[in-house]
mmCIF file of C-alpha atoms in Angstrom:
data_model
loop_
_atom_site.group_PDB
_atom_site.id
_atom_site.type_symbol
_atom_site.label_atom_id
_atom_site.label_comp_id
_atom_site.label_asym_id
_atom_site.label_seq_id
_atom_site.Cartn_x
_atom_site.Cartn_y
_atom_site.Cartn_z
ATOM 1 C CA GLY M 38 -58.346 67.349 -22.215
ATOM 2 C CA ALA M 39 -54.892 68.837 -22.257
ATOM 3 C CA VAL M 40 -52.095 66.299 -22.047
ATOM 4 C CA VAL M 41 -48.535 66.810 -20.933
ATOM 5 C CA SER M 42 -46.084 64.046 -21.723
ATOM 6 C CA GLN M 43 -42.864 63.619 -19.778
ATOM 7 C CA HIS M 44 -39.997 61.286 -20.588
ATOM 8 C CA PRO M 45 -38.356 59.252 -19.190
ATOM 9 C CA SER M 46 -40.555 58.004 -16.365
ATOM 10 C CA TRP M 47 -37.579 56.860 -14.390
ATOM 11 C CA VAL M 48 -33.836 56.946 -14.775
ATOM 12 C CA ILE M 49 -30.883 55.627 -12.833
ATOM 13 C CA CYS M 50 -27.539 57.254 -13.472
ATOM 14 C CA LYS M 51 -24.082 57.315 -11.987
ATOM 15 C CA SER M 52 -22.821 60.241 -9.987
ATOM 16 C CA GLY M 53 -21.196 62.858 -12.199
ATOM 17 C CA THR M 54 -23.240 62.145 -15.305
ATOM 18 C CA SER M 55 -25.952 64.330 -16.825
ATOM 19 C CA VAL M 56 -29.584 63.456 -17.350
ATOM 20 C CA LYS M 57 -32.047 65.110 -19.704
ATOM 21 C CA ILE M 58 -35.790 65.097 -19.041
ATOM 22 C CA GLU M 59 -38.254 66.072 -21.760
ATOM 23 C CA CYS M 60 -41.653 67.648 -21.304
ATOM 24 C CA ARG M 61 -44.090 67.977 -24.185
ATOM 25 C CA SER M 62 -47.519 69.525 -24.465
ATOM 26 C CA LEU M 63 -49.338 67.174 -26.820
ATOM 27 C CA ASP M 64 -52.481 69.016 -27.837
ATOM 28 C CA PHE M 65 -51.828 72.632 -26.956
ATOM 29 C CA GLN M 66 -49.093 75.214 -27.192
ATOM 30 C CA ALA M 67 -47.381 76.148 -23.958
ATOM 31 C CA THR M 68 -45.426 79.390 -23.914
ATOM 32 C CA THR M 69 -44.671 78.689 -20.281
ATOM 33 C CA MET M 70 -43.872 75.409 -18.567
ATOM 34 C CA PHE M 71 -43.049 74.807 -14.937
ATOM 35 C CA TRP M 72 -40.541 72.394 -13.472
ATOM 36 C CA TYR M 73 -41.138 71.013 -9.993
ATOM 37 C CA ARG M 74 -39.184 68.738 -7.706
ATOM 38 C CA GLN M 75 -40.722 66.625 -4.986
ATOM 39 C CA PHE M 76 -38.861 64.759 -2.273
ATOM 40 C CA PRO M 77 -40.560 61.835 -0.530
ATOM 41 C CA LYS M 78 -43.465 62.850 1.672
ATOM 42 C CA GLN M 79 -42.956 66.515 0.852
ATOM 43 C CA SER M 80 -44.915 68.976 -1.228
ATOM 44 C CA LEU M 81 -44.134 70.208 -4.696
ATOM 45 C CA MET M 82 -41.301 72.695 -4.930
ATOM 46 C CA LEU M 83 -41.164 74.953 -7.954
ATOM 47 C CA MET M 84 -37.675 74.907 -9.428
ATOM 48 C CA ALA M 85 -38.049 77.144 -12.437
ATOM 49 C CA THR M 86 -40.397 78.627 -14.975
ATOM 50 C CA SER M 87 -39.483 77.778 -18.532
ATOM 51 C CA ASN M 88 -40.307 80.444 -21.116
ATOM 52 C CA GLU M 89 -40.408 79.666 -24.818
ATOM 53 C CA GLY M 90 -37.678 81.498 -26.675
ATOM 54 C CA SER M 91 -36.121 83.100 -23.619
ATOM 55 C CA LYS M 92 -34.207 82.263 -20.484
ATOM 56 C CA ALA M 93 -35.832 80.331 -17.705
ATOM 57 C CA THR M 94 -36.653 81.976 -14.406
ATOM 58 C CA TYR M 95 -35.199 80.065 -11.485
ATOM 59 C CA GLU M 96 -36.484 80.024 -7.952
ATOM 60 C CA GLN M 97 -34.241 81.083 -5.128
ATOM 61 C CA GLY M 98 -31.764 78.407 -4.190
ATOM 62 C CA VAL M 99 -31.947 76.549 -7.506
ATOM 63 C CA GLU M 100 -28.656 76.532 -9.393
ATOM 64 C CA LYS M 101 -29.252 77.500 -13.002
ATOM 65 C CA ASP M 102 -25.926 76.025 -14.119
ATOM 66 C CA LYS M 103 -26.814 72.697 -12.583
ATOM 67 C CA PHE M 104 -30.388 72.503 -13.798
ATOM 68 C CA LEU M 105 -30.300 73.601 -17.416
ATOM 69 C CA ILE M 106 -33.643 74.425 -18.971
ATOM 70 C CA ASN M 107 -34.296 74.815 -22.666
ATOM 71 C CA HIS M 108 -37.679 75.754 -24.109
ATOM 72 C CA ALA M 109 -36.969 75.806 -27.816
ATOM 73 C CA SER M 110 -40.518 75.388 -29.076
ATOM 74 C CA LEU M 111 -44.087 75.946 -27.952
ATOM 75 C CA THR M 112 -44.503 72.254 -27.199
ATOM 76 C CA LEU M 113 -41.176 71.172 -25.735
ATOM 77 C CA SER M 114 -39.164 72.053 -22.667
ATOM 78 C CA THR M 115 -36.176 70.092 -21.401
ATOM 79 C CA LEU M 116 -34.516 69.949 -18.002
ATOM 80 C CA THR M 117 -30.936 68.696 -17.850
ATOM 81 C CA VAL M 118 -29.506 67.771 -14.486
ATOM 82 C CA THR M 119 -25.793 68.249 -14.961
ATOM 83 C CA SER M 120 -23.124 66.420 -12.970
ATOM 84 C CA ALA M 121 -25.771 64.660 -10.951
ATOM 85 C CA HIS M 122 -25.127 63.669 -7.353
ATOM 86 C CA PRO M 123 -27.064 61.384 -5.030
ATOM 87 C CA GLU M 124 -28.722 64.372 -3.354
ATOM 88 C CA ASP M 125 -30.307 65.209 -6.732
ATOM 89 C CA SER M 126 -32.281 61.984 -6.533
ATOM 90 C CA SER M 127 -35.903 63.092 -6.544
ATOM 91 C CA PHE M 128 -39.188 63.108 -8.428
ATOM 92 C CA TYR M 129 -39.135 65.780 -11.142
ATOM 93 C CA ILE M 130 -42.455 66.883 -12.613
ATOM 94 C CA CYS M 131 -43.180 69.316 -15.414
ATOM 95 C CA SER M 132 -46.450 71.132 -15.950
ATOM 96 C CA ALA M 133 -48.127 73.582 -18.265
ATOM 97 C CA ARG M 134 -51.387 75.453 -18.680
ATOM 98 C CA ASP M 135 -53.501 75.335 -21.791
ATOM 99 C CA GLY M 136 -54.911 78.779 -21.166
ATOM 100 C CA GLU M 137 -54.800 81.766 -18.848
ATOM 101 C CA GLY M 138 -55.009 82.122 -15.077
ATOM 102 C CA SER M 139 -58.175 80.166 -14.480
ATOM 103 C CA SER M 140 -56.874 77.206 -16.439
ATOM 104 C CA PRO M 141 -55.445 74.441 -14.285
ATOM 105 C CA LEU M 142 -51.900 73.226 -14.479
ATOM 106 C CA HIS M 143 -51.626 69.916 -16.269
ATOM 107 C CA PHE M 144 -48.799 67.739 -15.074
ATOM 108 C CA GLY M 145 -46.597 65.279 -16.839
ATOM 109 C CA ASN M 146 -46.305 61.849 -15.247
ATOM 110 C CA GLY M 147 -43.050 62.778 -13.580
ATOM 111 C CA THR M 148 -39.520 61.417 -13.750
ATOM 112 C CA ARG M 149 -38.039 59.543 -10.846
ATOM 113 C CA LEU M 150 -34.294 60.171 -10.861
ATOM 114 C CA THR M 151 -31.967 57.965 -8.850
ATOM 115 C CA VAL M 152 -28.303 58.890 -8.768
ATOM 116 C CA THR M 153 -25.984 56.167 -7.527
ATOM 117 C CA GLY A 60 -45.146 85.854 3.839
ATOM 118 C CA GLN A 61 -47.346 83.522 1.874
ATOM 119 C CA ASN A 62 -48.688 80.469 3.596
ATOM 120 C CA ILE A 63 -51.014 77.562 2.895
ATOM 121 C CA ASP A 64 -52.118 75.333 5.767
ATOM 122 C CA GLN A 65 -53.798 71.974 5.501
ATOM 123 C CA PRO A 66 -53.811 68.957 7.820
ATOM 124 C CA THR A 67 -50.951 66.534 7.332
ATOM 125 C CA GLU A 68 -53.023 63.380 7.463
ATOM 126 C CA MET A 69 -56.633 62.281 7.803
ATOM 127 C CA THR A 70 -58.296 58.901 8.114
ATOM 128 C CA ALA A 71 -61.807 58.029 6.991
ATOM 129 C CA THR A 72 -63.940 54.968 6.385
ATOM 130 C CA GLU A 73 -65.000 53.604 3.025
ATOM 131 C CA GLY A 74 -68.457 54.915 2.106
ATOM 132 C CA ALA A 75 -68.246 57.870 4.475
ATOM 133 C CA ILE A 76 -67.732 61.595 3.881
ATOM 134 C CA VAL A 77 -64.555 63.535 4.619
ATOM 135 C CA GLN A 78 -63.774 67.256 4.537
ATOM 136 C CA ILE A 79 -60.217 68.459 3.965
ATOM 137 C CA ASN A 80 -59.642 72.057 4.993
ATOM 138 C CA CYS A 81 -57.211 74.576 3.582
ATOM 139 C CA THR A 82 -56.485 78.047 4.933
ATOM 140 C CA TYR A 83 -54.308 80.532 3.134
ATOM 141 C CA GLN A 84 -52.562 83.865 3.464
ATOM 142 C CA THR A 85 -51.240 85.137 0.165
ATOM 143 C CA SER A 86 -50.300 88.321 -1.620
ATOM 144 C CA GLY A 87 -53.487 88.697 -3.583
ATOM 145 C CA PHE A 88 -55.809 85.972 -4.768
ATOM 146 C CA ASN A 89 -56.546 84.704 -8.252
ATOM 147 C CA GLY A 90 -58.139 81.377 -7.575
ATOM 148 C CA LEU A 91 -57.640 78.204 -5.574
ATOM 149 C CA PHE A 92 -56.999 74.737 -6.968
ATOM 150 C CA TRP A 93 -57.333 71.277 -5.494
ATOM 151 C CA TYR A 94 -55.247 68.421 -6.854
ATOM 152 C CA GLN A 95 -55.135 64.713 -6.080
ATOM 153 C CA GLN A 96 -51.798 62.916 -6.011
ATOM 154 C CA HIS A 97 -51.454 59.172 -5.639
ATOM 155 C CA ALA A 98 -48.161 57.902 -4.252
ATOM 156 C CA GLY A 99 -45.429 57.945 -6.862
ATOM 157 C CA GLU A 100 -47.576 59.731 -9.422
ATOM 158 C CA ALA A 101 -48.009 63.298 -10.623
ATOM 159 C CA PRO A 102 -50.889 65.456 -9.359
ATOM 160 C CA THR A 103 -54.177 65.494 -11.226
ATOM 161 C CA PHE A 104 -56.572 68.440 -11.285
ATOM 162 C CA LEU A 105 -59.747 68.176 -9.217
ATOM 163 C CA SER A 106 -61.294 71.624 -8.895
ATOM 164 C CA TYR A 107 -60.917 75.367 -9.213
ATOM 165 C CA ASN A 108 -62.649 78.074 -7.143
ATOM 166 C CA VAL A 109 -62.316 81.795 -7.703
ATOM 167 C CA LEU A 110 -65.683 83.018 -6.381
ATOM 168 C CA ASP A 111 -67.186 82.297 -2.977
ATOM 169 C CA GLY A 112 -69.374 79.269 -2.729
ATOM 170 C CA LEU A 113 -69.562 75.599 -3.462
ATOM 171 C CA GLU A 114 -68.515 73.901 -6.679
ATOM 172 C CA GLU A 115 -69.812 70.372 -7.060
ATOM 173 C CA LYS A 116 -68.325 67.795 -9.373
ATOM 174 C CA GLY A 117 -69.646 64.294 -8.835
ATOM 175 C CA ARG A 118 -68.516 62.869 -5.505
ATOM 176 C CA PHE A 119 -66.150 65.796 -4.988
ATOM 177 C CA SER A 120 -67.106 69.349 -3.991
ATOM 178 C CA SER A 121 -64.946 72.346 -3.208
ATOM 179 C CA PHE A 122 -65.910 75.393 -1.194
ATOM 180 C CA LEU A 123 -64.303 78.820 -0.995
ATOM 181 C CA SER A 124 -64.630 81.791 1.344
ATOM 182 C CA ARG A 125 -62.292 84.547 0.236
ATOM 183 C CA SER A 126 -63.049 86.766 3.238
ATOM 184 C CA LYS A 127 -61.940 83.980 5.573
ATOM 185 C CA GLY A 128 -59.049 82.754 3.427
ATOM 186 C CA TYR A 129 -60.556 79.302 3.615
ATOM 187 C CA SER A 130 -61.438 76.425 1.377
ATOM 188 C CA TYR A 131 -62.422 72.825 1.823
ATOM 189 C CA LEU A 132 -62.599 69.763 -0.368
ATOM 190 C CA LEU A 133 -65.507 67.455 0.406
ATOM 191 C CA LEU A 134 -65.335 63.841 -0.692
ATOM 192 C CA LYS A 135 -68.511 61.760 -0.511
ATOM 193 C CA GLU A 136 -69.103 58.022 -0.756
ATOM 194 C CA LEU A 137 -65.439 57.372 -0.167
ATOM 195 C CA GLN A 138 -63.800 54.597 -2.115
ATOM 196 C CA MET A 139 -60.516 52.855 -1.433
ATOM 197 C CA LYS A 140 -59.073 54.448 -4.570
ATOM 198 C CA ASP A 141 -59.552 57.863 -2.955
ATOM 199 C CA SER A 142 -56.574 57.109 -0.727
ATOM 200 C CA ALA A 143 -54.112 59.744 -1.878
ATOM 201 C CA SER A 144 -52.650 63.099 -0.997
ATOM 202 C CA TYR A 145 -54.786 66.156 -1.669
ATOM 203 C CA LEU A 146 -52.977 69.370 -2.494
ATOM 204 C CA CYS A 147 -54.385 72.857 -2.076
ATOM 205 C CA ALA A 148 -52.799 75.581 -4.216
ATOM 206 C CA VAL A 149 -53.549 79.313 -4.375
ATOM 207 C CA GLN A 150 -52.711 81.709 -7.187
ATOM 208 C CA ASP A 151 -51.392 85.002 -5.893
ATOM 209 C CA SER A 152 -51.631 88.424 -7.516
ATOM 210 C CA ASN A 153 -48.878 87.483 -9.990
ATOM 211 C CA TYR A 154 -50.611 84.220 -10.887
ATOM 212 C CA GLN A 155 -47.876 82.309 -9.115
ATOM 213 C CA LEU A 156 -49.090 79.102 -7.523
ATOM 214 C CA ILE A 157 -48.450 78.693 -3.818
ATOM 215 C CA TRP A 158 -48.707 75.050 -2.781
ATOM 216 C CA GLY A 159 -49.788 73.539 0.485
ATOM 217 C CA ALA A 160 -47.869 70.570 1.846
ATOM 218 C CA GLY A 161 -50.762 68.255 1.049
ATOM 219 C CA THR A 162 -53.107 66.133 3.148
ATOM 220 C CA LYS A 163 -52.594 62.393 3.086
ATOM 221 C CA LEU A 164 -55.991 60.734 3.164
ATOM 222 C CA ILE A 165 -56.142 57.145 4.379
ATOM 223 C CA ILE A 166 -59.315 55.196 3.649
ATOM 224 C CA LYS A 167 -60.074 52.189 5.814
ATOM 225 C CA PRO A 168 -62.545 49.442 4.888
#
């Protein structure tokens, strides 16, 4: 089945630094990838939709200058958390479909970010 | 507005059957998904319903009634490893996924 690979699985960084998270579709091409954030005991919150070759679409309340998304190829999207602060500590998960509307989202394994 | 409702938490006994309900109000409907999420892990796909009726897949079944805006996930022969959160998600008319808050299922021996 379709596989989405996300790296790193976890990262600890100091406040003020930037962190890049990679999301790859391993056996299919993904023109669109989705970035989610999940706080403990809460549901998934869509942050942005990453579109190959064009600008990402951000959800309301998500700062595009803080969460930089690049989707340079059909198999790779990156999320960079810039100038991270402790309140950015969360579980970040990317996902992609390997088909149209009836195809399920396949999720990467997630990245647990801790900002100290 | 768009809304997905599912119980926050349920408890069941190993070997038993449990039904997790999901009701929704969305702008259009293009299918409903169920996902399983173990603590600290990403969600994994369980089922997809777009037409009314029951879809069976091993120990797991999912039911949909579009007229009632209702779905349920039925888990049979519960195992300890089924302890997880179960997420209901509906695709609206724009194929955007609307997520429920998830139901934490606790399995007791």
